[in-house]
């Protein structure tokens, strides 16, 4: 067909633009029956020294360990001792209770903003368990489980949320944008995706120095569309960086379903194939599968066998943040229909199946978690809530722009102090 | 002491700091084996090994993004962005991450790094190899911005920048890499070797950030400038018989306001000379500061010489570049009555 053939042009179909839409909107009855959920234990576990291509089938599969009856099955079973599992369950429960308390604190006007990770607790908590305490994380805003699991004081987290005197970031960051060097937790950015190449750079530095510590970068399904995702993947493979790159696919980026990041065409784990990176797709609501996958990728990175992209397939059970109402764009009951279940319920069921847990102990755990979180909140509130902040110590606002205060910032500080007194 | 052009001086600054500090790493597009398209990193990989100086993928966002991670680890990355015109894919990392890390974490994490990048016109580079985007960086709290105008300053400022605890964007005026440029494009280029500023110590020394240099003392007019335009402005003042005090700012952030203020109060007149586009440029900031601080000492309105508010047009290089003609008109205007 040539350009000079206007008749042929006229007969060509009109081009159409595909704008992805989620299958269900408010008022619809969600139905996940067409979602392929492979049985637990069905996926092979390659050696941690395997060539990346041996993992490629796993990018379109789903690594699952816990079966319907709560038993751990298959090659990926990390065979953890009951104490380790109980510790994970405890941390996940703490995270959930903490989220509920802080959500409520925001609703009570004690802070401006909060983000829960309900339904995703297993991902950060089991990851922390599977990695070394001094490995470095470049998280997003839904990995509070890393801090909890590494023993970061709950009071300090809350002080950050309240921007009060106990906030070591001096009230400069939005609530939940934690940072703690001591706990290997890099400062969270609100600019999505930026932390991904940063994780790769940290891992490159560790390799340059002949260190043994590895890094892990975190991103959500939505932000994989950012250029930073591509540059991180490229640098990680080019330099064989000792890094794990996680995509937490909770299927929702505020109101945009994962199709807007390309999920209608391929899994997020399958992005690894094009870069020649090892890739795994994992049931993110299965703590043991998460643990096993991260352990596998850690071993791989630590032995110079290269980076791994892991997609944690999960579901964002609640709103994006306290500023979001998901009933405006998805069916209200969708979270309850999600076929991969609740990560806490599944791990609890597993411990019970092992004979290592029962309802009584679980109730006691929840009660204890609740008491612990309440006590932490009481401590934190002694140091103030957000509405009381921002009036004292105004000069601190002008510190840390640079190591030294330049003349222009000093002049502005003096003016701000005058305004505050006036 | 050796005679160096700006490239050699910049290369020497890398060598001196890499030898002194094992945490300094250098990477960027073509900087490793090949030594950079302008040769600024030549020999570094040979001397310090492939993990201290290496090539990067064509990804400015990736270069700056990984540099953030390296700085977080404890290294001091010195990265090259091949042309300032290519820096924009890294802009988000620079503005949202590099610049603000110290502040947002109350100094728990800091970003000691240098982002080097050749900038400016006069080399027939067209619109993608001629831009002067320094104002996009001086506008960002947390960044330092440095622009040398000769070999001695280039080495001393670069060493100071690498040793600085804060991130520095280091713009190199590529038109004068090999020799100063007085704006007369039709005349032969003078090599640096004939100039005193080409005498560069082989060893470590610094030119402190935040200190301007009075290139020429004068009584009638203060000229505030930096980069290539230092030489264009100095030549024009001389050709037009104006006894001008030429101030090479050298560091735009933090700015040496004391030197500026003292000079303008002495001369009573001020001309700001930059290569960049006019509207919302750094020249505008300088004019404002002079107006705020020296108004009652001024005998004439402060004038600006700048590039035009158009993209950089390839074939019209010399109609665009703020050269001797534009300087002459501005000098006449600022010196009138």
XYZ file of C-alpha atoms in Angstrom:
759
model
C 0.000 0.000 0.000
C 1.544 3.268 -0.939
C 1.042 6.748 0.366
C -0.270 7.710 -3.033
C -3.297 5.446 -2.723
C -6.001 7.531 -1.055
C -8.654 4.870 -1.721
C -6.799 2.285 0.325
C -6.406 4.835 3.122
C -10.145 5.422 3.179
C -10.818 1.691 3.609
C -8.436 1.297 6.531
C -10.117 0.940 9.920
C -10.166 3.975 12.177
C -7.451 3.670 14.788
C -8.648 3.202 18.343
C -7.008 4.119 21.618
C -7.133 1.639 24.463
C -7.486 3.286 27.836
C -7.309 0.542 30.483
C -10.237 0.239 32.862
C -10.396 -2.087 35.864
C -12.914 -4.916 35.562
C -15.027 -3.652 38.462
C -16.217 -0.219 39.513
C -18.355 0.869 42.490
C -21.661 -0.970 42.424
C -20.228 -3.980 40.579
C -19.811 -7.356 42.241
C -16.145 -8.242 42.029
C -15.388 -11.721 40.770
C -11.836 -13.009 40.920
C -12.696 -16.518 39.746
C -10.828 -16.025 36.495
C -7.621 -15.136 38.378
C -5.154 -17.971 37.988
C -3.880 -18.930 41.441
C -1.465 -21.833 41.082
C -1.452 -24.336 43.941
C 1.125 -23.903 46.712
C 4.335 -25.803 46.236
C 3.933 -26.112 42.475
C 6.877 -23.958 41.391
C 10.418 -25.202 41.015
C 13.204 -23.561 43.016
C 16.322 -22.997 40.897
C 19.724 -23.016 42.516
C 20.724 -19.570 43.771
C 23.649 -19.656 41.337
C 21.376 -20.384 38.346
C 21.539 -18.336 35.175
C 18.831 -15.648 35.138
C 17.017 -17.374 32.271
C 16.308 -20.388 34.488
C 14.103 -18.105 36.562
C 12.142 -16.718 33.629
C 9.297 -19.252 33.917
C 8.904 -18.078 37.521
C 8.174 -14.531 36.385
C 4.838 -15.706 35.033
C 4.118 -18.145 37.854
C 3.441 -17.539 41.545
C 5.757 -18.831 44.254
C 3.475 -20.079 47.040
C 4.343 -22.132 50.099
C 1.230 -22.121 52.312
C -1.574 -24.312 51.016
C -5.312 -24.038 51.744
C -4.898 -25.965 54.978
C -2.041 -23.870 56.243
C 0.659 -26.413 55.550
C 4.032 -25.405 54.130
C 4.654 -27.369 50.942
C 7.083 -27.595 48.053
C 10.641 -26.680 47.224
C 10.299 -23.098 48.431
C 9.369 -24.011 52.024
C 12.017 -22.110 54.017
C 11.607 -24.646 56.849
C 11.641 -22.058 59.593
C 11.571 -22.933 63.254
C 8.360 -22.056 65.121
C 9.996 -19.237 67.088
C 10.971 -17.448 63.873
C 7.450 -17.834 62.535
C 5.935 -16.605 65.793
C 8.209 -13.560 65.651
C 6.954 -12.784 62.134
C 3.352 -13.224 63.215
C 3.939 -10.933 66.188
C 5.543 -8.241 63.992
C 2.703 -8.421 61.476
C 0.124 -8.070 64.231
C 2.019 -5.095 65.673
C 2.052 -3.434 62.258
C -1.681 -3.897 61.851
C -2.518 -2.626 65.307
C -0.100 0.272 64.853
C -1.737 1.175 61.522
C -5.181 1.152 63.095
C -4.100 3.341 66.003
C -2.348 5.860 63.791
C -5.205 5.942 61.300
C -7.455 6.785 64.186
C -4.971 9.379 65.490
C -5.132 11.121 62.116
C -8.943 11.048 62.211
C -8.757 12.535 65.713
C -6.758 15.423 64.322
C -3.498 14.451 65.979
C -1.616 14.457 62.679
C -2.118 15.442 59.058
C -1.671 12.195 57.223
C -1.240 8.452 57.536
C -0.770 5.431 55.275
C -1.667 1.877 56.245
C -0.279 -1.287 54.690
C -3.233 -3.490 55.574
C -3.037 -6.803 53.726
C 0.628 -6.245 52.853
C 2.163 -6.846 56.302
C 3.828 -10.124 55.343
C 5.940 -8.536 52.640
C 8.087 -6.183 54.708
C 8.076 -8.319 57.853
C 9.126 -11.575 56.179
C 11.700 -9.702 54.084
C 13.302 -8.285 57.215
C 13.453 -11.790 58.643
C 15.128 -13.203 55.553
C 17.843 -10.554 55.263
C 20.746 -9.587 57.485
C 20.195 -6.909 60.070
C 22.804 -4.626 58.437
C 21.545 -4.933 54.856
C 20.219 -1.655 53.519
C 16.657 -0.853 52.485
C 15.438 1.917 50.180
C 11.733 1.644 50.974
C 8.498 3.209 49.840
C 5.815 4.316 52.280
C 4.299 0.885 52.935
C 7.298 -0.909 54.429
C 6.789 0.083 58.074
C 7.112 -3.654 58.770
C 10.859 -3.390 58.152
C 11.248 -0.961 61.028
C 8.963 -2.915 63.339
C 10.736 -6.153 62.549
C 14.166 -4.615 63.115
C 13.102 -3.417 66.541
C 12.804 0.269 65.821
C 10.966 1.884 68.755
C 7.266 2.365 68.009
C 7.387 5.598 69.983
C 9.978 7.013 67.596
C 7.777 6.130 64.613
C 4.883 7.923 66.252
C 6.999 10.960 67.116
C 7.797 11.212 63.414
C 4.089 10.935 62.619
C 3.335 13.724 65.100
C 6.354 15.814 63.961
C 6.967 16.406 67.669
C 10.072 16.957 69.794
C 10.958 13.287 69.498
C 11.078 13.433 65.692
C 14.759 13.372 64.791
C 13.886 14.907 61.403
C 12.734 18.059 63.202
C 9.241 18.028 61.735
C 10.383 18.492 58.162
C 8.924 15.375 56.621
C 5.358 14.283 55.987
C 4.140 11.649 58.471
C 5.411 8.104 57.784
C 8.367 9.321 55.691
C 10.658 7.635 58.196
C 14.427 7.514 57.997
C 16.843 5.680 60.223
C 20.449 4.999 59.392
C 20.974 2.809 62.416
C 18.201 0.487 61.247
C 19.301 0.385 57.599
C 16.211 2.278 56.485
C 16.800 5.044 53.956
C 14.842 8.280 54.049
C 11.508 7.826 52.268
C 10.809 10.236 49.429
C 7.429 11.374 48.253
C 8.765 11.425 44.692
C 7.889 7.959 43.522
C 10.556 5.662 42.165
C 13.595 7.778 43.022
C 14.742 5.267 45.645
C 15.061 2.458 43.083
C 18.322 3.564 41.367
C 19.526 4.784 44.780
C 19.321 1.221 46.095
C 21.346 0.062 43.098
C 23.936 2.782 43.748
C 24.252 1.748 47.394
C 24.754 -1.852 46.309
C 27.346 -0.771 43.733
C 29.204 1.126 46.466
C 29.141 -1.955 48.682
C 30.665 -3.952 45.810
C 33.231 -1.233 45.057
C 34.347 -1.442 48.689
C 34.393 -5.247 48.784
C 31.773 -5.173 51.564
C 29.393 -8.090 52.204
C 26.202 -6.097 52.764
C 23.509 -5.985 50.110
C 20.736 -3.505 49.344
C 17.052 -3.787 48.575
C 15.014 -1.282 46.624
C 11.227 -1.088 46.864
C 8.649 0.272 44.450
C 4.911 -0.029 43.882
C 3.215 -1.326 40.747
C 2.214 2.178 39.684
C 5.687 3.702 39.925
C 7.267 0.994 37.760
C 6.132 3.303 34.960
C 8.730 5.878 36.053
C 12.022 6.172 34.192
C 13.823 5.483 37.477
C 12.538 1.903 37.305
C 14.235 1.426 33.966
C 17.486 3.072 35.014
C 17.619 0.987 38.194
C 17.043 -2.232 36.235
C 19.674 -1.216 33.693
C 22.355 -0.241 36.200
C 21.627 -3.302 38.358
C 22.176 -5.696 35.453
C 25.017 -3.776 33.803
C 27.096 -3.791 37.007
C 25.722 -7.079 38.391
C 24.902 -5.121 41.536
C 24.232 -6.981 44.805
C 20.685 -5.721 45.067
C 17.145 -7.050 45.343
C 14.540 -4.966 43.543
C 11.028 -5.503 44.850
C 7.789 -4.514 43.149
C 4.938 -4.541 45.616
C 2.045 -5.079 43.248
C -0.930 -4.209 45.403
C -2.859 -3.505 42.205
C -3.818 0.052 43.046
C -1.955 3.340 42.635
C -4.397 5.688 44.342
C -7.347 5.213 41.941
C -5.374 3.776 39.022
C -5.449 0.005 38.739
C -2.289 -1.858 37.761
C -3.397 -1.990 34.115
C -2.312 1.629 33.842
C 1.215 0.497 34.619
C 1.022 -2.240 31.987
C -0.285 -5.185 34.009
C -2.837 -6.135 31.344
C 0.000 -7.288 29.085
C 2.603 -8.859 31.316
C 3.443 -9.451 34.952
C 5.751 -6.992 36.686
C 8.184 -9.828 37.389
C 8.402 -10.394 33.632
C 10.099 -7.008 33.309
C 13.206 -8.878 34.517
C 13.345 -10.963 31.338
C 14.120 -8.068 29.049
C 17.048 -6.999 31.231
C 18.436 -10.510 31.650
C 17.887 -10.285 35.400
C 16.633 -13.099 37.609
C 12.947 -12.642 38.344
C 10.410 -14.151 40.733
C 6.701 -13.632 41.132
C 5.600 -14.333 44.669
C 2.360 -14.585 46.627
C 2.795 -11.508 48.788
C 0.169 -12.640 51.288
C 2.142 -15.803 52.042
C 4.804 -14.876 54.595
C 6.746 -18.077 54.049
C 6.860 -17.578 50.268
C 8.050 -14.000 50.771
C 10.707 -15.184 53.207
C 11.890 -17.938 50.862
C 12.072 -15.683 47.812
C 13.997 -12.954 49.614
C 16.318 -15.504 51.158
C 16.963 -16.918 47.681
C 17.641 -13.483 46.176
C 19.822 -12.482 49.130
C 22.015 -15.533 48.794
C 22.276 -14.838 45.118
C 23.251 -11.193 45.575
C 25.645 -11.952 48.421
C 27.554 -14.482 46.347
C 27.999 -12.141 43.338
C 25.408 -14.018 41.305
C 23.540 -10.836 40.561
C 20.377 -8.879 41.238
C 16.822 -10.220 41.380
C 13.524 -8.556 40.588
C 10.760 -9.866 42.844
C 7.108 -9.057 42.272
C 5.059 -9.454 45.422
C 1.514 -10.006 44.249
C -0.912 -8.640 46.827
C -3.922 -6.401 47.247
C -4.172 -2.956 48.835
C -6.973 -3.728 51.247
C -7.577 -0.132 52.288
C -7.305 3.369 50.863
C -4.078 4.775 49.478
C -3.837 7.083 52.486
C -6.008 8.974 54.953
C -6.667 11.423 52.086
C -8.199 8.731 49.910
C -11.622 7.075 49.794
C -11.433 3.985 47.579
C -15.210 3.544 47.423
C -15.088 6.304 44.823
C -13.382 4.096 42.272
C -13.647 0.408 43.234
C -16.310 -1.851 44.749
C -16.511 -1.545 48.513
C -16.182 -5.255 49.264
C -13.377 -6.020 46.858
C -10.698 -6.606 49.492
C -12.794 -9.338 51.105
C -13.113 -11.112 47.760
C -9.366 -11.138 47.151
C -8.549 -14.852 46.732
C -5.030 -14.809 48.250
C -6.476 -14.117 51.653
C -5.172 -12.216 54.627
C -1.470 -12.663 55.406
C -1.921 -12.662 59.184
C -4.758 -15.185 59.077
C -2.734 -17.442 56.800
C 0.387 -17.453 58.960
C -1.710 -17.977 62.067
C -3.411 -20.919 60.420
C 0.013 -22.360 59.585
C 1.259 -22.126 63.155
C -1.951 -23.743 64.377
C -1.512 -26.538 61.825
C 1.981 -27.086 63.169
C 0.569 -27.406 66.657
C 2.557 -24.344 67.683
C -0.302 -21.879 68.161
C -3.908 -21.661 69.253
C -6.727 -19.148 69.569
C -5.893 -18.377 73.146
C -2.306 -17.521 72.364
C -3.392 -15.475 69.390
C -5.854 -13.461 71.427
C -3.128 -12.869 73.985
C -0.783 -11.707 71.223
C -3.292 -9.224 69.861
C -4.004 -7.945 73.344
C -0.328 -7.553 74.077
C 0.280 -5.803 70.754
C -2.553 -3.458 71.485
C -1.135 -2.654 74.938
C 2.325 -2.122 73.484
C 1.079 0.240 70.803
C -1.086 2.169 73.241
C 1.825 2.556 75.643
C 4.039 3.787 72.807
C 1.365 6.244 71.740
C 1.060 7.575 75.262
C 4.805 8.113 75.395
C 4.848 9.798 71.994
C 1.959 12.113 72.841
C 3.814 13.305 75.911
C 6.149 14.935 73.404
C 3.265 16.542 71.546
C 0.973 16.127 68.561
C 1.189 17.894 65.215
C -1.214 20.756 65.951
C 1.081 21.908 68.784
C 4.177 21.985 66.586
C 5.754 24.589 64.346
C 5.770 27.512 66.778
C 8.869 26.895 68.875
C 12.426 26.826 67.583
C 11.617 28.433 64.253
C 15.314 28.938 63.598
C 15.670 25.151 63.184
C 13.747 25.552 59.918
C 16.819 27.236 58.454
C 19.324 24.590 59.523
C 20.566 21.696 57.388
C 19.860 23.322 54.045
C 23.654 23.238 53.855
C 26.281 22.179 56.393
C 26.746 25.888 57.142
C 24.029 28.535 57.026
C 24.711 30.868 54.069
C 24.101 34.616 54.398
C 20.850 34.660 52.463
C 19.322 31.886 54.575
C 20.588 33.616 57.732
C 18.913 36.874 56.705
C 15.670 35.036 56.018
C 15.897 33.271 59.388
C 16.175 36.617 61.134
C 13.147 37.884 59.270
C 11.145 34.767 60.103
C 12.002 35.216 63.790
C 10.828 38.794 63.605
C 7.554 37.663 61.998
C 7.094 35.070 64.733
C 7.594 37.677 67.457
C 5.488 40.309 65.732
C 53.879 24.176 38.903
C 52.822 23.348 35.359
C 51.088 25.104 32.511
C 47.628 23.640 32.089
C 44.523 24.340 30.082
C 41.161 23.925 31.839
C 40.771 20.282 30.852
C 44.176 19.415 32.224
C 43.459 21.354 35.396
C 40.157 19.537 35.894
C 41.860 16.230 35.200
C 44.528 17.085 37.759
C 41.880 17.919 40.381
C 40.415 14.433 39.911
C 43.820 12.805 40.250
C 44.751 14.728 43.371
C 41.476 13.970 45.164
C 41.295 10.339 44.049
C 44.820 9.756 45.348
C 44.029 11.395 48.687
C 40.597 9.921 49.295
C 39.761 6.303 48.417
C 36.036 7.128 48.694
C 36.080 9.363 45.612
C 34.599 7.522 42.621
C 34.186 8.960 39.134
C 31.647 7.798 36.590
C 29.603 9.030 33.672
C 29.100 8.475 29.973
C 32.382 7.679 28.168
C 34.516 8.740 31.149
C 36.253 5.400 31.800
C 38.593 3.808 29.268
C 38.150 6.644 26.784
C 38.538 9.422 29.364
C 35.496 11.492 28.443
C 34.469 13.262 25.266
C 36.388 16.349 26.435
C 39.170 14.193 27.960
C 38.615 15.526 31.471
C 38.877 12.050 33.035
C 41.680 10.752 30.845
C 43.965 8.264 32.546
C 41.906 8.003 35.760
C 40.774 4.451 35.089
C 44.327 3.389 34.247
C 45.688 4.957 37.392
C 42.976 4.151 39.928
C 41.323 1.022 38.535
C 38.041 0.225 36.857
C 35.905 0.418 40.021
C 37.105 3.949 40.827
C 36.494 5.413 37.367
C 34.041 3.747 35.024
C 31.612 4.210 32.155
C 27.905 4.600 32.834
C 24.877 3.763 30.697
C 23.320 6.677 28.800
C 21.003 7.512 31.657
C 21.514 10.780 33.501
C 18.705 9.858 35.894
C 20.484 6.594 36.592
C 23.848 8.306 37.012
C 22.566 10.778 39.578
C 20.225 8.237 41.184
C 22.990 5.697 41.751
C 25.292 8.489 42.936
C 22.732 9.243 45.671
C 22.928 5.620 46.813
C 26.715 5.727 46.746
C 26.794 8.929 48.785
C 24.367 7.307 51.245
C 26.822 4.422 51.547
C 29.651 6.828 52.312
C 31.376 7.338 48.986
C 31.998 10.701 47.345
C 30.769 10.380 43.774
C 32.059 12.804 41.168
C 29.875 12.265 38.138
C 30.079 13.771 34.685
C 26.984 14.730 32.744
C 28.390 14.892 29.240
C 26.656 18.165 28.333
C 24.588 20.401 30.606
C 21.924 20.100 27.914
C 21.613 16.395 28.896
C 21.150 16.972 32.595
C 17.346 17.136 32.589
C 16.673 13.377 32.905
C 18.634 13.638 36.159
C 16.840 16.787 37.292
C 14.309 15.024 39.532
C 17.054 13.189 41.394
C 19.071 16.418 41.716
C 16.199 18.631 42.863
C 14.070 16.219 44.885
C 16.764 13.985 46.330
C 20.334 15.316 46.178
C 19.479 18.890 47.142
C 17.098 18.063 49.974
C 18.576 14.986 51.614
C 20.448 16.840 54.351
C 17.386 18.930 55.134
C 14.713 16.276 54.993
C 16.693 13.941 57.259
C 18.078 16.670 59.557
C 21.574 15.675 58.436
C 21.145 11.958 59.127
C 22.014 11.486 55.460
C 24.077 13.961 53.472
C 24.983 14.082 49.808
C 28.621 15.045 49.346
C 28.871 14.739 45.568
C 29.892 16.748 42.564
C 27.943 16.813 39.320
C 30.312 18.142 36.669
C 28.938 19.266 33.373
C 30.236 21.292 30.402
C 27.901 24.151 29.490
C 27.590 27.218 27.311
C 27.877 28.196 23.680
C 30.358 29.483 21.202
C 31.270 26.060 19.852
C 28.600 25.592 17.163
C 26.887 22.978 19.283
C 23.349 23.918 18.313
C 20.524 23.918 20.821
C 21.469 20.618 22.481
C 25.131 21.385 23.212
C 25.135 25.106 24.019
C 22.736 25.793 26.883
C 23.494 27.654 30.090
C 20.967 26.221 32.573
C 22.655 27.385 35.792
C 19.579 29.290 37.002
C 17.605 26.026 37.112
C 20.038 24.942 39.836
C 20.668 28.214 41.685
C 16.896 28.261 42.278
C 17.080 24.998 44.253
C 17.781 25.243 47.983
C 20.463 22.786 49.023
C 22.657 22.892 45.921
C 25.884 24.797 45.506
C 26.645 26.055 42.020
C 30.195 26.700 40.843
C 31.471 28.022 37.497
C 35.219 28.519 36.961
C 36.657 30.792 34.294
C 40.293 29.687 34.099
C 42.560 26.682 34.747
C 43.849 27.722 38.182
C 40.338 28.309 39.528
C 38.974 25.208 37.795
C 41.343 22.924 39.679
C 41.121 24.722 43.010
C 37.337 25.033 42.889
C 36.840 21.428 41.796
C 38.972 20.128 44.661
C 37.052 22.365 47.050
C 33.778 21.089 45.574
C 34.790 17.437 45.952
C 35.835 18.069 49.556
C 32.685 20.061 50.335
C 30.114 18.374 52.589
C 27.267 19.505 50.315
C 26.332 18.651 46.734
C 27.868 20.893 44.087
C 26.799 21.345 40.482
C 30.010 22.274 38.722
C 29.451 23.945 35.352
C 32.443 24.051 33.035
C 32.439 26.701 30.283
C 33.487 24.460 27.445
C 34.199 27.304 25.029
C 37.239 28.221 27.135
C 38.507 24.684 27.903
C 41.482 25.288 25.599
C 41.893 29.044 25.750
C 40.185 32.237 26.885
C 37.615 33.712 24.503
C 37.208 37.470 24.224
C 34.039 37.276 22.138
C 35.728 38.000 18.826
C 34.948 34.735 17.098
C 36.654 35.871 13.919
C 40.032 36.145 15.614
C 42.393 33.258 16.296
C 42.090 31.503 19.675
C 44.774 32.286 22.231
C 45.880 29.215 24.147
C 45.840 29.240 27.960
C 49.628 28.866 28.000
C 50.026 32.600 27.445
C 48.025 33.465 30.559
C 49.050 33.637 34.203
C 45.954 31.658 35.270
C 47.351 28.679 33.349
C 50.113 28.311 35.935
C 48.630 25.516 38.016
C 50.270 23.705 40.944
C 50.535 19.942 40.437
C 49.588 19.282 44.046
C 46.580 19.805 46.210
C 45.197 23.312 46.744
C 41.734 24.767 46.939
C 39.953 27.889 45.819
C 37.283 28.269 48.519
C 33.658 28.145 47.406
C 31.725 31.354 47.916
C 34.539 33.774 47.143
C 34.443 35.972 44.051
C 37.620 37.200 42.384
C 38.211 40.768 41.327
C 39.758 40.160 37.916
C 40.448 43.820 37.288
C 39.989 46.718 39.648
C 38.149 49.724 38.255
C 36.502 52.939 39.335
C 33.654 53.612 36.909
C 31.581 50.442 36.683
C 31.130 47.059 38.353
C 30.731 44.130 35.985
C 29.302 40.968 37.583
C 29.968 37.906 35.490
C 31.232 34.298 35.434
C 32.441 31.582 33.060
C 33.258 32.454 29.467
C 31.730 35.899 29.859
C 34.488 36.994 32.271
C 36.795 37.212 29.294
C 34.237 38.690 26.924
C 33.331 41.377 29.450
C 36.935 42.235 30.329
C 37.866 42.619 26.659
C 34.801 44.744 25.915
C 35.445 47.121 28.812
C 38.970 47.646 27.635
C 37.981 48.100 23.982
C 35.370 50.671 24.977
C 37.649 52.539 27.322
C 35.585 51.904 30.449
C 37.483 51.679 33.721
C 35.470 48.704 34.901
C 35.862 46.536 37.966
C 35.410 43.017 36.612
C 34.153 40.541 39.215
C 34.295 36.841 38.433
C 31.727 35.376 40.808
C 33.165 31.821 40.537
C 30.488 30.505 42.910
C 26.858 31.464 42.279
C 25.618 29.653 45.384
C 26.735 30.596 47.972
C 27.218 34.037 46.486
C 29.958 36.434 47.618
C 27.570 39.285 48.291
C 30.133 41.296 50.282
C 32.464 41.678 47.304
C 29.566 42.633 45.034
C 28.172 45.180 47.459
C 31.527 46.815 48.161
C 32.318 47.174 44.476
C 28.959 48.596 43.395
C 28.979 51.071 46.278
C 32.406 52.183 45.090
C 31.656 52.503 41.365
C 27.982 53.491 41.450
C 27.202 51.578 38.289
C 26.599 47.891 37.574
C 26.393 45.689 34.522
C 25.571 41.984 34.789
C 26.909 39.784 32.004
C 25.773 36.186 31.455
C 25.376 33.859 28.505
C 22.055 32.341 29.505
C 18.595 33.317 28.298
C 17.370 36.561 29.802
C 14.048 35.982 31.555
C 14.238 34.583 35.108
C 17.973 34.011 34.743
C 20.659 34.351 37.401
C 21.369 37.829 36.033
C 17.909 38.830 37.254
C 18.816 37.680 40.767
C 22.033 39.704 40.685
C 20.233 42.827 39.473
C 17.685 42.441 42.257
C 20.341 42.039 44.944
C 22.213 45.112 43.729
C 18.973 47.076 43.647
C 18.041 45.944 47.179
C 21.451 46.653 48.690
C 23.032 49.452 46.677
C 20.105 51.496 45.351
C 21.169 54.784 46.894
C 24.691 54.386 45.512
C 23.554 53.822 41.941
C 24.014 56.535 39.335
C 22.297 54.609 36.538
C 19.899 51.674 36.176
C 21.601 48.297 36.421
C 21.957 46.750 32.977
C 21.991 43.127 31.813
C 23.837 41.499 28.939
C 22.381 38.041 28.265
C 21.545 35.536 25.570
C 18.204 36.012 23.827
C 14.997 34.369 25.042
C 15.120 31.806 22.251
C 16.550 28.299 22.021
C 20.186 28.334 20.951
C 20.142 28.588 17.124
C 22.906 26.695 15.362
C 23.639 28.788 12.282
C 22.961 32.045 14.153
C 25.520 31.324 16.850
C 27.146 34.758 16.655
C 23.878 36.653 16.441
C 22.790 34.839 19.574
C 25.976 34.868 21.643
C 26.299 37.980 23.841
C 29.464 39.234 22.180
C 31.349 42.523 21.707
C 28.413 44.379 20.066
C 25.921 43.622 22.791
C 28.570 44.501 25.335
C 29.291 47.815 23.601
C 25.644 48.877 23.573
C 25.207 47.912 27.214
C 28.369 49.726 28.287
C 27.228 52.851 26.471
C 23.850 52.680 28.161
C 25.079 52.056 31.679
C 27.801 54.717 31.356
C 25.506 57.410 29.873
C 25.223 60.616 31.976
